[in-house]
PDB file of C-alpha atoms in Angstrom:
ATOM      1  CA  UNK A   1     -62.379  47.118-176.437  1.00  0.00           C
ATOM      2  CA  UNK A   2     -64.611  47.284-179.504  1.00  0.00           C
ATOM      3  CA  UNK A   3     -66.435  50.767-178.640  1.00  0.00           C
ATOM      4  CA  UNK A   4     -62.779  52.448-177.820  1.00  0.00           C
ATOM      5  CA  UNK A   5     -61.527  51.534-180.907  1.00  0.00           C
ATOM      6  CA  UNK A   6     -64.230  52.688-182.794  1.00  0.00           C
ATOM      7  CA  UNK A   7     -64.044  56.298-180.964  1.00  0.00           C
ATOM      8  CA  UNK A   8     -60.714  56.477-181.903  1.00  0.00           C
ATOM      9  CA  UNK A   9     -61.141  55.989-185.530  1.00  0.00           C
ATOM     10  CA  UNK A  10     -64.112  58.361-185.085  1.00  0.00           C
ATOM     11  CA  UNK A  11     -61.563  61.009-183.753  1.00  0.00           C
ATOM     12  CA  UNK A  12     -59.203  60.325-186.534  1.00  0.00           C
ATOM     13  CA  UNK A  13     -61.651  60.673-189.183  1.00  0.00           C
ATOM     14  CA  UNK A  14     -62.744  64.125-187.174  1.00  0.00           C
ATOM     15  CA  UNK A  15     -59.185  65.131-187.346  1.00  0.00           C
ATOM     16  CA  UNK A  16     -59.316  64.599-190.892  1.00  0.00           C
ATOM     17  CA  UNK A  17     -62.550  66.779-191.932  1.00  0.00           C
ATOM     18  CA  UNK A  18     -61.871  69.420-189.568  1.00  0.00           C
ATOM     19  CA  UNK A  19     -58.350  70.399-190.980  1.00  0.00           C
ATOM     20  CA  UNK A  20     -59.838  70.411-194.322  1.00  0.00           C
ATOM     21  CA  UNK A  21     -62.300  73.319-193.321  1.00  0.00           C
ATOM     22  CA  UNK A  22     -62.172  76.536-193.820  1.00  0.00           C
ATOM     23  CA  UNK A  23     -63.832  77.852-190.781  1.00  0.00           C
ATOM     24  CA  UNK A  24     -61.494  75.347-188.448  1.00  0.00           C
ATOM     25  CA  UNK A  25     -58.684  76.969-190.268  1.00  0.00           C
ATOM     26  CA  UNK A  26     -59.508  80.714-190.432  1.00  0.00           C
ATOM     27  CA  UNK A  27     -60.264  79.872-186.284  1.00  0.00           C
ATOM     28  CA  UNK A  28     -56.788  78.306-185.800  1.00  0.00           C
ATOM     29  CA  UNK A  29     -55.036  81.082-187.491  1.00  0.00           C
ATOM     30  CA  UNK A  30     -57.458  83.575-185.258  1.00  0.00           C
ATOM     31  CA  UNK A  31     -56.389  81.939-181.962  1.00  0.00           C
ATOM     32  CA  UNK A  32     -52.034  82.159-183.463  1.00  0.00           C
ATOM     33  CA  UNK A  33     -52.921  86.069-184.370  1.00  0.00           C
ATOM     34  CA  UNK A  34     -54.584  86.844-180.880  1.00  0.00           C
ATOM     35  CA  UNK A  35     -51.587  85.287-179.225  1.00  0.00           C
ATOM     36  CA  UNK A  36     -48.902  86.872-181.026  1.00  0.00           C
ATOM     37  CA  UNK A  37     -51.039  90.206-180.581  1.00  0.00           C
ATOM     38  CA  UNK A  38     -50.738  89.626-176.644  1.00  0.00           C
ATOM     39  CA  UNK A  39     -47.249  89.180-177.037  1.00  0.00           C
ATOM     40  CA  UNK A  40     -46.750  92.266-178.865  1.00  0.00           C
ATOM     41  CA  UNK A  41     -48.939  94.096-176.578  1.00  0.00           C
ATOM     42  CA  UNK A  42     -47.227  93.128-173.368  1.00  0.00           C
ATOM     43  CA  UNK A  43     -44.171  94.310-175.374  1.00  0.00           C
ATOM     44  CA  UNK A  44     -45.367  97.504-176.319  1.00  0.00           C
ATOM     45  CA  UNK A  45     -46.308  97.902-172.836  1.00  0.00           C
ATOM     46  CA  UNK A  46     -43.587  97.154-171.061  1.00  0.00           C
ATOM     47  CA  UNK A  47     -41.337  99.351-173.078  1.00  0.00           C
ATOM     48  CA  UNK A  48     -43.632 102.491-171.955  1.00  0.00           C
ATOM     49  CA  UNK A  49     -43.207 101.114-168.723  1.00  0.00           C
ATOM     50  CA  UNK A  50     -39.216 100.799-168.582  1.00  0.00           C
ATOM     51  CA  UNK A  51     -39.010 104.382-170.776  1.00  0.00           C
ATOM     52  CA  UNK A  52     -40.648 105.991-167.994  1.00  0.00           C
ATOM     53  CA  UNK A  53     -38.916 104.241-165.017  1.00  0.00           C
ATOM     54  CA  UNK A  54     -35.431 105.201-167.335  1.00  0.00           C
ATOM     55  CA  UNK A  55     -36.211 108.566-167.608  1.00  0.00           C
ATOM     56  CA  UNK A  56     -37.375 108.884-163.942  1.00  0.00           C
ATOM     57  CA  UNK A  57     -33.755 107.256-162.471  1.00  0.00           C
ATOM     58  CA  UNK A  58     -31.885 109.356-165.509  1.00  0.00           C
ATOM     59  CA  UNK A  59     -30.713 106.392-167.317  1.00  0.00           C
ATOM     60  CA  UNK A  60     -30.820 105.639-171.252  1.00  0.00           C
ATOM     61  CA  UNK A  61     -33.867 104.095-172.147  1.00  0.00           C
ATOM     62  CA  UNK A  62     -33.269 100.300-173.342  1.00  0.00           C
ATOM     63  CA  UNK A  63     -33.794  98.814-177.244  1.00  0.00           C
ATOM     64  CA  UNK A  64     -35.212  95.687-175.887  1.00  0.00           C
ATOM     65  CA  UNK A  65     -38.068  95.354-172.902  1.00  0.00           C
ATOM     66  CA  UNK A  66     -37.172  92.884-170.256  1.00  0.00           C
ATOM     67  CA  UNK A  67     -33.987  94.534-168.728  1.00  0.00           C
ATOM     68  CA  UNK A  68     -35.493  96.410-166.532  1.00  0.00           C
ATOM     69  CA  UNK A  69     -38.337  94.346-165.383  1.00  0.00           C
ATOM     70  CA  UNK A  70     -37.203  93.514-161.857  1.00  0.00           C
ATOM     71  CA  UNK A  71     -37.464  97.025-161.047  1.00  0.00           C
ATOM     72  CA  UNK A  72     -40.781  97.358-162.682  1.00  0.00           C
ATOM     73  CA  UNK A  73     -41.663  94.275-160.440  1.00  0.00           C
ATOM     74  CA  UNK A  74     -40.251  95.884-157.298  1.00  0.00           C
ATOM     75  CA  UNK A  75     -42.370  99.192-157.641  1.00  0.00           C
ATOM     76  CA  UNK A  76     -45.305  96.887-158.005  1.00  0.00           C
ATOM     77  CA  UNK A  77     -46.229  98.597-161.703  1.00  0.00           C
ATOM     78  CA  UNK A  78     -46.579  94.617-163.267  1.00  0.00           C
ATOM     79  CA  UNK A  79     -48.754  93.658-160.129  1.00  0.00           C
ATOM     80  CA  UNK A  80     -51.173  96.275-160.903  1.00  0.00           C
ATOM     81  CA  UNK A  81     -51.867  95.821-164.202  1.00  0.00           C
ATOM     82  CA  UNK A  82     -51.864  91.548-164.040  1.00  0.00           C
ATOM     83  CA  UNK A  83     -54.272  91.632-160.427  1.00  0.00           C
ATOM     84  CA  UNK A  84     -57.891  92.292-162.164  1.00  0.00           C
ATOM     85  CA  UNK A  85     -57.038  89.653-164.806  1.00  0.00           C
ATOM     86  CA  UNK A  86     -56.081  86.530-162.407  1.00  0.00           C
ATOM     87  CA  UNK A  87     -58.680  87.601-159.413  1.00  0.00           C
ATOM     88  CA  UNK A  88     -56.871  90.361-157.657  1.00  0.00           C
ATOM     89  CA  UNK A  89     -53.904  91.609-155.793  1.00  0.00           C
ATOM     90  CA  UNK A  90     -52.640  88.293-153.643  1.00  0.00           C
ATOM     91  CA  UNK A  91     -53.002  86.020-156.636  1.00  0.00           C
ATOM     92  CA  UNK A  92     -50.896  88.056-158.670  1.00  0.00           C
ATOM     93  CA  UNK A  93     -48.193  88.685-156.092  1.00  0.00           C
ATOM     94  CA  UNK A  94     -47.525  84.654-155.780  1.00  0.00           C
ATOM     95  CA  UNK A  95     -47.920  84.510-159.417  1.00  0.00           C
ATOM     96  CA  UNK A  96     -45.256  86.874-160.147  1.00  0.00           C
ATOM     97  CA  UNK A  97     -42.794  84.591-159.288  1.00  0.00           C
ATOM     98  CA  UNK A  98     -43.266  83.247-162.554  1.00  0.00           C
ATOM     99  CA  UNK A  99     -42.339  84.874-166.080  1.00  0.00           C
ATOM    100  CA  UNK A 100     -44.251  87.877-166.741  1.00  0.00           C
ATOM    101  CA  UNK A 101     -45.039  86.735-170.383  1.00  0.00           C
ATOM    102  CA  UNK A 102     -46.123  83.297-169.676  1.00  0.00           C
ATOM    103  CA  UNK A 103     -48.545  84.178-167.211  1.00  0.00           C
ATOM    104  CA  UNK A 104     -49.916  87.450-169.460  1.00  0.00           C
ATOM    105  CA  UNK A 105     -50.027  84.803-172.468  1.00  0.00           C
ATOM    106  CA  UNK A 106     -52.205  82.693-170.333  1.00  0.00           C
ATOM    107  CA  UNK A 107     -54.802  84.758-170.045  1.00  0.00           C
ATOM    108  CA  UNK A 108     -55.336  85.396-173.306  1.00  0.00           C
ATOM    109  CA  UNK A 109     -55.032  81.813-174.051  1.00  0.00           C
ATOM    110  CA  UNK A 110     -57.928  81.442-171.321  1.00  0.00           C
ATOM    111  CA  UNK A 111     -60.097  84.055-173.061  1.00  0.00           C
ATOM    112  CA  UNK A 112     -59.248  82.780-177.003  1.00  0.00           C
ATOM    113  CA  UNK A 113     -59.482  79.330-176.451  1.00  0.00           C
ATOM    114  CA  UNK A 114     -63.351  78.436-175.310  1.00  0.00           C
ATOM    115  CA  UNK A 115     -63.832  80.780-178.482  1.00  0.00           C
ATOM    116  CA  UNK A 116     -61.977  78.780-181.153  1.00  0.00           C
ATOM    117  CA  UNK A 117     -63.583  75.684-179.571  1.00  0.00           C
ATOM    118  CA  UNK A 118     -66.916  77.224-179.952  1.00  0.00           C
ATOM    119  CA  UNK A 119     -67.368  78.122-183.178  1.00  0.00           C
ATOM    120  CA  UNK A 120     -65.254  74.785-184.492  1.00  0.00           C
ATOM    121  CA  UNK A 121     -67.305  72.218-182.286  1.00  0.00           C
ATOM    122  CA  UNK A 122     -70.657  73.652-183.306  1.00  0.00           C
ATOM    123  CA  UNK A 123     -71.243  72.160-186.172  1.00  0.00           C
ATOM    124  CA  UNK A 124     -69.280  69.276-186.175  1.00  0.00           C
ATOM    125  CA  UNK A 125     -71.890  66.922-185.595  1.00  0.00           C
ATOM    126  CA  UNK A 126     -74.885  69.285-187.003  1.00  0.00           C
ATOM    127  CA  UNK A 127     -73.256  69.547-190.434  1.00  0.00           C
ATOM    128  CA  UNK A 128     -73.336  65.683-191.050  1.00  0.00           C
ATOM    129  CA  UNK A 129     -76.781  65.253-189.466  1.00  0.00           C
ATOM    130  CA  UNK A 130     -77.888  67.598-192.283  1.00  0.00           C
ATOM    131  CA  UNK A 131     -76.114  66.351-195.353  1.00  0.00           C
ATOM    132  CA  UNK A 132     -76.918  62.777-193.670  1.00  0.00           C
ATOM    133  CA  UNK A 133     -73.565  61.813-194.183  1.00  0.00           C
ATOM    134  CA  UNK A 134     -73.192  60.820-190.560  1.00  0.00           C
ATOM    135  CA  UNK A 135     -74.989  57.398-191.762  1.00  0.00           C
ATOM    136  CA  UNK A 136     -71.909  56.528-193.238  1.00  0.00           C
ATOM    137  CA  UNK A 137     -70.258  56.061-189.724  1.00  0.00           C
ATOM    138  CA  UNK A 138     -73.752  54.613-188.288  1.00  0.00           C
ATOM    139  CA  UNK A 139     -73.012  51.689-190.205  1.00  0.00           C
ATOM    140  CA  UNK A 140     -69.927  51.168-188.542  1.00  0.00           C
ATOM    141  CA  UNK A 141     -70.543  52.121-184.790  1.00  0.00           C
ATOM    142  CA  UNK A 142     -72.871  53.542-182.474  1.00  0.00           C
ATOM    143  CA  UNK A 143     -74.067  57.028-181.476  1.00  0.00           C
ATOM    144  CA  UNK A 144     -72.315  56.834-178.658  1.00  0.00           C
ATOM    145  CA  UNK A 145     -69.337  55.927-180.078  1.00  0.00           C
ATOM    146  CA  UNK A 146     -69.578  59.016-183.167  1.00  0.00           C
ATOM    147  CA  UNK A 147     -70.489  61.557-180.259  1.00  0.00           C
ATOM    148  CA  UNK A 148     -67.503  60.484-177.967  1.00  0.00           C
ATOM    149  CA  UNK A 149     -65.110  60.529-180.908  1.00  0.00           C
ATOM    150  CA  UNK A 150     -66.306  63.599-182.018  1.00  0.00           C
ATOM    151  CA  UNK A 151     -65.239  64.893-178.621  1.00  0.00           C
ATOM    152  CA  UNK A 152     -62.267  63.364-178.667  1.00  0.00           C
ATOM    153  CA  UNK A 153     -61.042  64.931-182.103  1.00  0.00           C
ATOM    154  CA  UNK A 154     -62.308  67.911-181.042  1.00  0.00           C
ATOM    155  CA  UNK A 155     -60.044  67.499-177.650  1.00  0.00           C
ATOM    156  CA  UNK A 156     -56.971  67.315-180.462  1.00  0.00           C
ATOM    157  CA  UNK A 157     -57.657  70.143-182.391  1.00  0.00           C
ATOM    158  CA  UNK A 158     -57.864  72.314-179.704  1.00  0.00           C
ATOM    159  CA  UNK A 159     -54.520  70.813-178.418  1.00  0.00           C
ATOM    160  CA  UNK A 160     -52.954  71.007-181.379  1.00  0.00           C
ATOM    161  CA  UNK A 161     -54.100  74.894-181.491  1.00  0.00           C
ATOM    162  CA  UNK A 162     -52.871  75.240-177.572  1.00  0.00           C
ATOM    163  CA  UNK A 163     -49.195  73.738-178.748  1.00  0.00           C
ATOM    164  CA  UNK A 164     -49.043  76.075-181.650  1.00  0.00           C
ATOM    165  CA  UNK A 165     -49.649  79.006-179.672  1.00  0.00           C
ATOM    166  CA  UNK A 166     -47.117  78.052-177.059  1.00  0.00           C
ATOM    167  CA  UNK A 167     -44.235  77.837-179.804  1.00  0.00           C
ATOM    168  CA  UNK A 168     -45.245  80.985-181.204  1.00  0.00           C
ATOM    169  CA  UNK A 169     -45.409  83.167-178.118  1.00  0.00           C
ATOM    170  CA  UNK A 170     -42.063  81.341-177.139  1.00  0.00           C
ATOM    171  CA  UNK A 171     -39.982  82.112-179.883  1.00  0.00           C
ATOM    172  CA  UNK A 172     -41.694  85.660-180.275  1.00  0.00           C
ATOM    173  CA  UNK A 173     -41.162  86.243-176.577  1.00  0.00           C
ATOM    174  CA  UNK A 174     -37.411  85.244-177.006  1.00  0.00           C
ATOM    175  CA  UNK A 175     -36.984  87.461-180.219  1.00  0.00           C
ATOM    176  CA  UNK A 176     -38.750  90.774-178.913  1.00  0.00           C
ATOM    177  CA  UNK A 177     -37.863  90.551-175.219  1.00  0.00           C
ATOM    178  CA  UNK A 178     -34.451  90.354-173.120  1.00  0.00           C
ATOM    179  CA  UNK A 179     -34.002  88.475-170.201  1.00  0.00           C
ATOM    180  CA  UNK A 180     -36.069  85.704-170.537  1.00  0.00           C
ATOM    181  CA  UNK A 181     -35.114  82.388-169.368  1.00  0.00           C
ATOM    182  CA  UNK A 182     -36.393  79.671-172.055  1.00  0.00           C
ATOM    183  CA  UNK A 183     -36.633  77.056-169.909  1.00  0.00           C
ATOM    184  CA  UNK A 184     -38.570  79.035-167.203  1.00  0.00           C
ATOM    185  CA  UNK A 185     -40.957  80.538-170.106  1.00  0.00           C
ATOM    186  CA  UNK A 186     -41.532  77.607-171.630  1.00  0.00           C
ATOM    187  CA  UNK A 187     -42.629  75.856-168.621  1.00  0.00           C
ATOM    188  CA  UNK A 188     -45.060  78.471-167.573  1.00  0.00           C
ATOM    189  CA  UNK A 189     -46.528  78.782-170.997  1.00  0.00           C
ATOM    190  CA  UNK A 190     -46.746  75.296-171.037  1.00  0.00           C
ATOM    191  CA  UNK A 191     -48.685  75.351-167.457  1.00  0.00           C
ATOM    192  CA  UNK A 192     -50.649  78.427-168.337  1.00  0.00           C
ATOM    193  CA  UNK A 193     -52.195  77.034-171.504  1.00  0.00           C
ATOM    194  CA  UNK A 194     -53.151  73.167-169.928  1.00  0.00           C
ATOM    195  CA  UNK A 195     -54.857  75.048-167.325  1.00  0.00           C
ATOM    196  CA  UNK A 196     -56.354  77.027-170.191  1.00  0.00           C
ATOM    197  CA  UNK A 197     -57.335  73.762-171.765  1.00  0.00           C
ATOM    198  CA  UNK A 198     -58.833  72.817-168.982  1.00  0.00           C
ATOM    199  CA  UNK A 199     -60.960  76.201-168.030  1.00  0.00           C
ATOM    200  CA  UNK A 200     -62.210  75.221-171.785  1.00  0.00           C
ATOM    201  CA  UNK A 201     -63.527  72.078-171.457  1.00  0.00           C
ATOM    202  CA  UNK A 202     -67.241  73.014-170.692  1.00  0.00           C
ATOM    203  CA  UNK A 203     -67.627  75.300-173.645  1.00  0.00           C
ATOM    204  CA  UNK A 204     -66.536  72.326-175.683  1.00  0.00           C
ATOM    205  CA  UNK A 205     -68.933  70.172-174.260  1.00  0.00           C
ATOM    206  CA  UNK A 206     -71.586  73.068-174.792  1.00  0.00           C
ATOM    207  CA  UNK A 207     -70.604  73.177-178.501  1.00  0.00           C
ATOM    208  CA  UNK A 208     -70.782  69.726-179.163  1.00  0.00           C
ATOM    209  CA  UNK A 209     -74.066  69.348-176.914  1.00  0.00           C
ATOM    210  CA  UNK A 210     -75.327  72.348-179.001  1.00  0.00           C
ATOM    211  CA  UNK A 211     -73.846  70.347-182.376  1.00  0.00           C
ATOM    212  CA  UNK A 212     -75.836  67.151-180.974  1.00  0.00           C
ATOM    213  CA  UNK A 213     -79.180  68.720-179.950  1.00  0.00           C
ATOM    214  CA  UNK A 214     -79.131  71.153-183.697  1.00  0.00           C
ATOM    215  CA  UNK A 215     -79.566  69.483-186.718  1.00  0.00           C
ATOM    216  CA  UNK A 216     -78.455  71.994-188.731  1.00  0.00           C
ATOM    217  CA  UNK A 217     -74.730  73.863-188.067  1.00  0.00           C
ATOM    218  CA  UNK A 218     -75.657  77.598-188.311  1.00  0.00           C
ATOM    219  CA  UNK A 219     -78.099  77.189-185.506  1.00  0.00           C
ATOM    220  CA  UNK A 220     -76.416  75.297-183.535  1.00  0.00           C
ATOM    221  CA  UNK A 221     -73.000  77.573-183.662  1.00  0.00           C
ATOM    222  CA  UNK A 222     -75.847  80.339-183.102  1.00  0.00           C
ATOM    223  CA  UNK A 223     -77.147  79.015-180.309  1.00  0.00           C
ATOM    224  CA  UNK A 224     -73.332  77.806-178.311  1.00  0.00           C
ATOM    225  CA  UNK A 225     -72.314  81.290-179.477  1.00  0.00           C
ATOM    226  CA  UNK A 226     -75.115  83.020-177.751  1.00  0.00           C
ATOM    227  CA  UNK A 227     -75.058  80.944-174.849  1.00  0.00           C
ATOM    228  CA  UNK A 228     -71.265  81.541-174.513  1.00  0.00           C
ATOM    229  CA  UNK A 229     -71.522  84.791-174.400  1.00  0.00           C
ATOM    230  CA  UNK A 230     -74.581  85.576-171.722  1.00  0.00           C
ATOM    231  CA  UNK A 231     -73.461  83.339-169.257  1.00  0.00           C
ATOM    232  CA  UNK A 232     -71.972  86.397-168.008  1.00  0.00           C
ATOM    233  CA  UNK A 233     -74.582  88.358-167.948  1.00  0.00           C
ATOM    234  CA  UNK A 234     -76.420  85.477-166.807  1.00  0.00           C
ATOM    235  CA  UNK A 235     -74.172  85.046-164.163  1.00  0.00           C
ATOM    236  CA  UNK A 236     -74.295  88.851-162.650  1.00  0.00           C
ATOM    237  CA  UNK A 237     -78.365  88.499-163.106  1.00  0.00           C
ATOM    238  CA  UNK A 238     -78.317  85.018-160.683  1.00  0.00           C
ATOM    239  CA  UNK A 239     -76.288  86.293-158.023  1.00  0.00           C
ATOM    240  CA  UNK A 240     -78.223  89.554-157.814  1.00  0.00           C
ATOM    241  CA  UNK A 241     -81.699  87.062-157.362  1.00  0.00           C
ATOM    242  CA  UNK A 242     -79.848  84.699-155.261  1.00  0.00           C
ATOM    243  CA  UNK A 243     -80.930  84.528-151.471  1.00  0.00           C
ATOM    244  CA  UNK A 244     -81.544  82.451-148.541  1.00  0.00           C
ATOM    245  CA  UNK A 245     -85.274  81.846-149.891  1.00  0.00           C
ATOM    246  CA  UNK A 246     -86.341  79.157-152.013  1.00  0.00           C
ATOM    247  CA  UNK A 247     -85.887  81.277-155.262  1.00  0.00           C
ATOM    248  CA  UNK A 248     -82.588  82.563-154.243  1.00  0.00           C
ATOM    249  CA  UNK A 249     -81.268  79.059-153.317  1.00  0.00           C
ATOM    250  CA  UNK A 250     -82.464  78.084-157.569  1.00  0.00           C
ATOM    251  CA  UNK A 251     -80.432  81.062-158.643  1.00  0.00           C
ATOM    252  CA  UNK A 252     -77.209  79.870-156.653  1.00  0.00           C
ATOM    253  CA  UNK A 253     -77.923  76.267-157.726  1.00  0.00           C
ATOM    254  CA  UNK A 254     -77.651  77.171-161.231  1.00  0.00           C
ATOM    255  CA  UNK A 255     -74.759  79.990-160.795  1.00  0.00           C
ATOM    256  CA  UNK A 256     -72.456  77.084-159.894  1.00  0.00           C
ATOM    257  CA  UNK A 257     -73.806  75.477-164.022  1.00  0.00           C
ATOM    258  CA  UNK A 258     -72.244  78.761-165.238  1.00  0.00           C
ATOM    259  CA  UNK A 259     -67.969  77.994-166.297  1.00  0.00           C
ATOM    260  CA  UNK A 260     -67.273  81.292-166.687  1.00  0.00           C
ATOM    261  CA  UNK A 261     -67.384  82.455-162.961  1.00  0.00           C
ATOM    262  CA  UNK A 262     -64.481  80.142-162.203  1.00  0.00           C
ATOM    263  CA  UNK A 263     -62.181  81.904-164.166  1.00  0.00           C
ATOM    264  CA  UNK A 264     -60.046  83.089-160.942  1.00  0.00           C
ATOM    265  CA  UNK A 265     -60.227  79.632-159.587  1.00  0.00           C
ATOM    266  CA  UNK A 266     -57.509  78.255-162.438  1.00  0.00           C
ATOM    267  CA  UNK A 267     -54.979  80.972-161.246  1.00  0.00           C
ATOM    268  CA  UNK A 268     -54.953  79.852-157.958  1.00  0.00           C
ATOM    269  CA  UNK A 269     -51.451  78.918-156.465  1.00  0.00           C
ATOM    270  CA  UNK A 270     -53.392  75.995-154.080  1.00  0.00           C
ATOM    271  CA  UNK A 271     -53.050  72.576-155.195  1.00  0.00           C
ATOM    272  CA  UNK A 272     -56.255  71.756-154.232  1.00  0.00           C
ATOM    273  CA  UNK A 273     -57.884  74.853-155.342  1.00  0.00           C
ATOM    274  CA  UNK A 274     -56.711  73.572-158.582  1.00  0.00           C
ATOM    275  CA  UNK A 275     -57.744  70.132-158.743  1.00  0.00           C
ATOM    276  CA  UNK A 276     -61.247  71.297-157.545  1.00  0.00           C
ATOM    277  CA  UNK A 277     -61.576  73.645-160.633  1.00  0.00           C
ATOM    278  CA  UNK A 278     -59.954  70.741-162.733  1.00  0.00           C
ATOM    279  CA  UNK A 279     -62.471  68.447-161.557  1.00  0.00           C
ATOM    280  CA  UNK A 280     -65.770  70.470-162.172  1.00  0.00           C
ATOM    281  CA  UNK A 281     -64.788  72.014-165.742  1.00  0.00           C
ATOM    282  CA  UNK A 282     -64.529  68.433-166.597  1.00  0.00           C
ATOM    283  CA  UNK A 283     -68.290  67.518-164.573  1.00  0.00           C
ATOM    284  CA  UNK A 284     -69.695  70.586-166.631  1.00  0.00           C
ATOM    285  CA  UNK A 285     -68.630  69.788-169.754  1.00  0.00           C
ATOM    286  CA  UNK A 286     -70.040  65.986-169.686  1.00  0.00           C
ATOM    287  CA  UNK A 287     -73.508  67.630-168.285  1.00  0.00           C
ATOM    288  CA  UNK A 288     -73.520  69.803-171.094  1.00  0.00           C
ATOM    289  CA  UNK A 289     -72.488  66.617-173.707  1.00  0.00           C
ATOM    290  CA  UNK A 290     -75.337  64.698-172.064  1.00  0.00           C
ATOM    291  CA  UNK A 291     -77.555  67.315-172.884  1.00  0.00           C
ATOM    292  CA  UNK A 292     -77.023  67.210-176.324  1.00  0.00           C
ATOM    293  CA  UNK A 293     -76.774  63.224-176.060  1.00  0.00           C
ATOM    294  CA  UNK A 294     -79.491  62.659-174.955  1.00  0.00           C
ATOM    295  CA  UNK A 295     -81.588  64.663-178.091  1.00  0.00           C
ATOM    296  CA  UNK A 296     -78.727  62.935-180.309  1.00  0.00           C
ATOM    297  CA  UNK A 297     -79.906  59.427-179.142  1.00  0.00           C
ATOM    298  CA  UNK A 298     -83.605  59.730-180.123  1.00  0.00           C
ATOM    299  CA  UNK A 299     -83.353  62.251-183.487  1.00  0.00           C
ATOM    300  CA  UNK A 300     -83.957  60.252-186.907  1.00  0.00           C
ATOM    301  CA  UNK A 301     -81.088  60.145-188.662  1.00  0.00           C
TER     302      UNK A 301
END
């Protein structure tokens, strides 16, 4: 019981430095703006959306978007423009029996999320190892114990962040939208963002690897940053090499180390689909800790 007690006092006393900077601050209130910007913009554009349909049936054109949006459903408008952001046309048809906003808030939850958990991660562990005040909890506990409680309060920050952005895009959805049910929105924003969380995990376990293996903060947000954002390309580059020779088998070996190609996976309707997705996000983002680790264990601190 000894080493989970001392990760949890390691994750409160993350909690407690990471409010407290600026960076984890100016990210939080990045991840609240890009949220309320998505619900603006799915505002904005279904009001273009019901204008035209209005002024093609010869009705007056409504002050609020949302009373028109089972027609715009019907004429399959919505599915178009939601099927190349949750992995095309069938997902988005069973999706759409689910609020419109909650599921368009969810993707932008999946997109902002992995980024505010990047760039506040990085140099959580980095920035101690340089000012050498991580000795003061090496008195107290292991490295084990610091790097899992780091992860931990890392795990409620970005939470905490997920929460917030579910009340806001609830209460703006209710203001600047009719027709929305708040219990049925709040449940699929609520759904939407865990399976956000989860699509997340990895690139929290690559920022805190990165945070482990870099001793100093800069580099290693540099270096998770950089990484984050070629795994696409690095992605696209594998599956054009991979093959049914021994080179080709590498390159889909290592596609399958790569979180962001199972971004359609976490909009899947299938159960199992689901739990499959759940339960790899979490076995990349411990590889990617253990990579760190493992550097962590042997540096001189």
């Amino acid at each position: 019981m000894r080493p989970l007690r001392d990760i949890f006092w390691v994750a409160i006393y993350e909690l407690g430095e990471a409010v407290r900077t600026r960076l984890f601050q100016l990210a939080i209130l990045a991840y609240l703006g890009g949220i309320g910007f998505s619900v603006w913009l799915f505002t904005e554009i279904l009001s273009q959306a019901e204008s035209s349909l209005a002024e093609t049936l010869g009705v007056p054109a409504t002050t609020r978007p949302g009373s028109m949006l089972p027609q715009l459903l019907q004429n399959g408008d919505l599915r178009s423009v939601l099927a190349p952001l949750v992995g095309g046309d069938d997902k988005a048809m069973a999706l759409l029996s689910q609020p419109v906003l909650g599921l368009w808030v969810g993707v932008f939850s999946m997109a902002l999320l992995p980024l505010v958990l990047v760039f506040t991660a990085s140099g959580t562990v980095s920035a101690e190892v340089r000012s050498r005040s991580i000795r003061f909890l090496l008195v107290r506990t292991g490295r084990l114990e610091i790097a899992f409680g780091k992860l931990l309060g890392q795990l409620f920050l970005g939470a905490t962040a997920s929460v917030c952005g579910v009340a806001l895009a609830w209460g703006m959805g209710l203001t600047l939208m009719s027709g929305n049910d708040p219990v049925a929105l709040m449940t699929t924003l609520l759904l939407r963002t865990f399976w956000a969380a989860l699509f997340a995990l990895p690139f929290l376990g690559l920022a805190l690897g990165a945070s482990l293996l870099v001793g100093n903060p800069n580099g290693a947000r540099v270096l998770a940053s950089l990484t984050f954002f070629f795994m696409p390309i690095a992605a696209a580059v594998l599956k054009h090499w991979s093959g049914p020779d021994t080179a080709g088998r590498i390159c889909d070996m290592l596609i399958l180390a790569i979180p962001t190609r199972y971004w359609a996976d976490f909009w899947s309707m299938n159960p199992g689909d689901l739990a499959f997705a759940s339960a790899r996000s979490v076995l990349l983002a411990i590889v990617f800790f253990a990579f760190g680790f493992a550097r962590f264990q042997r540096r001189d601190l």
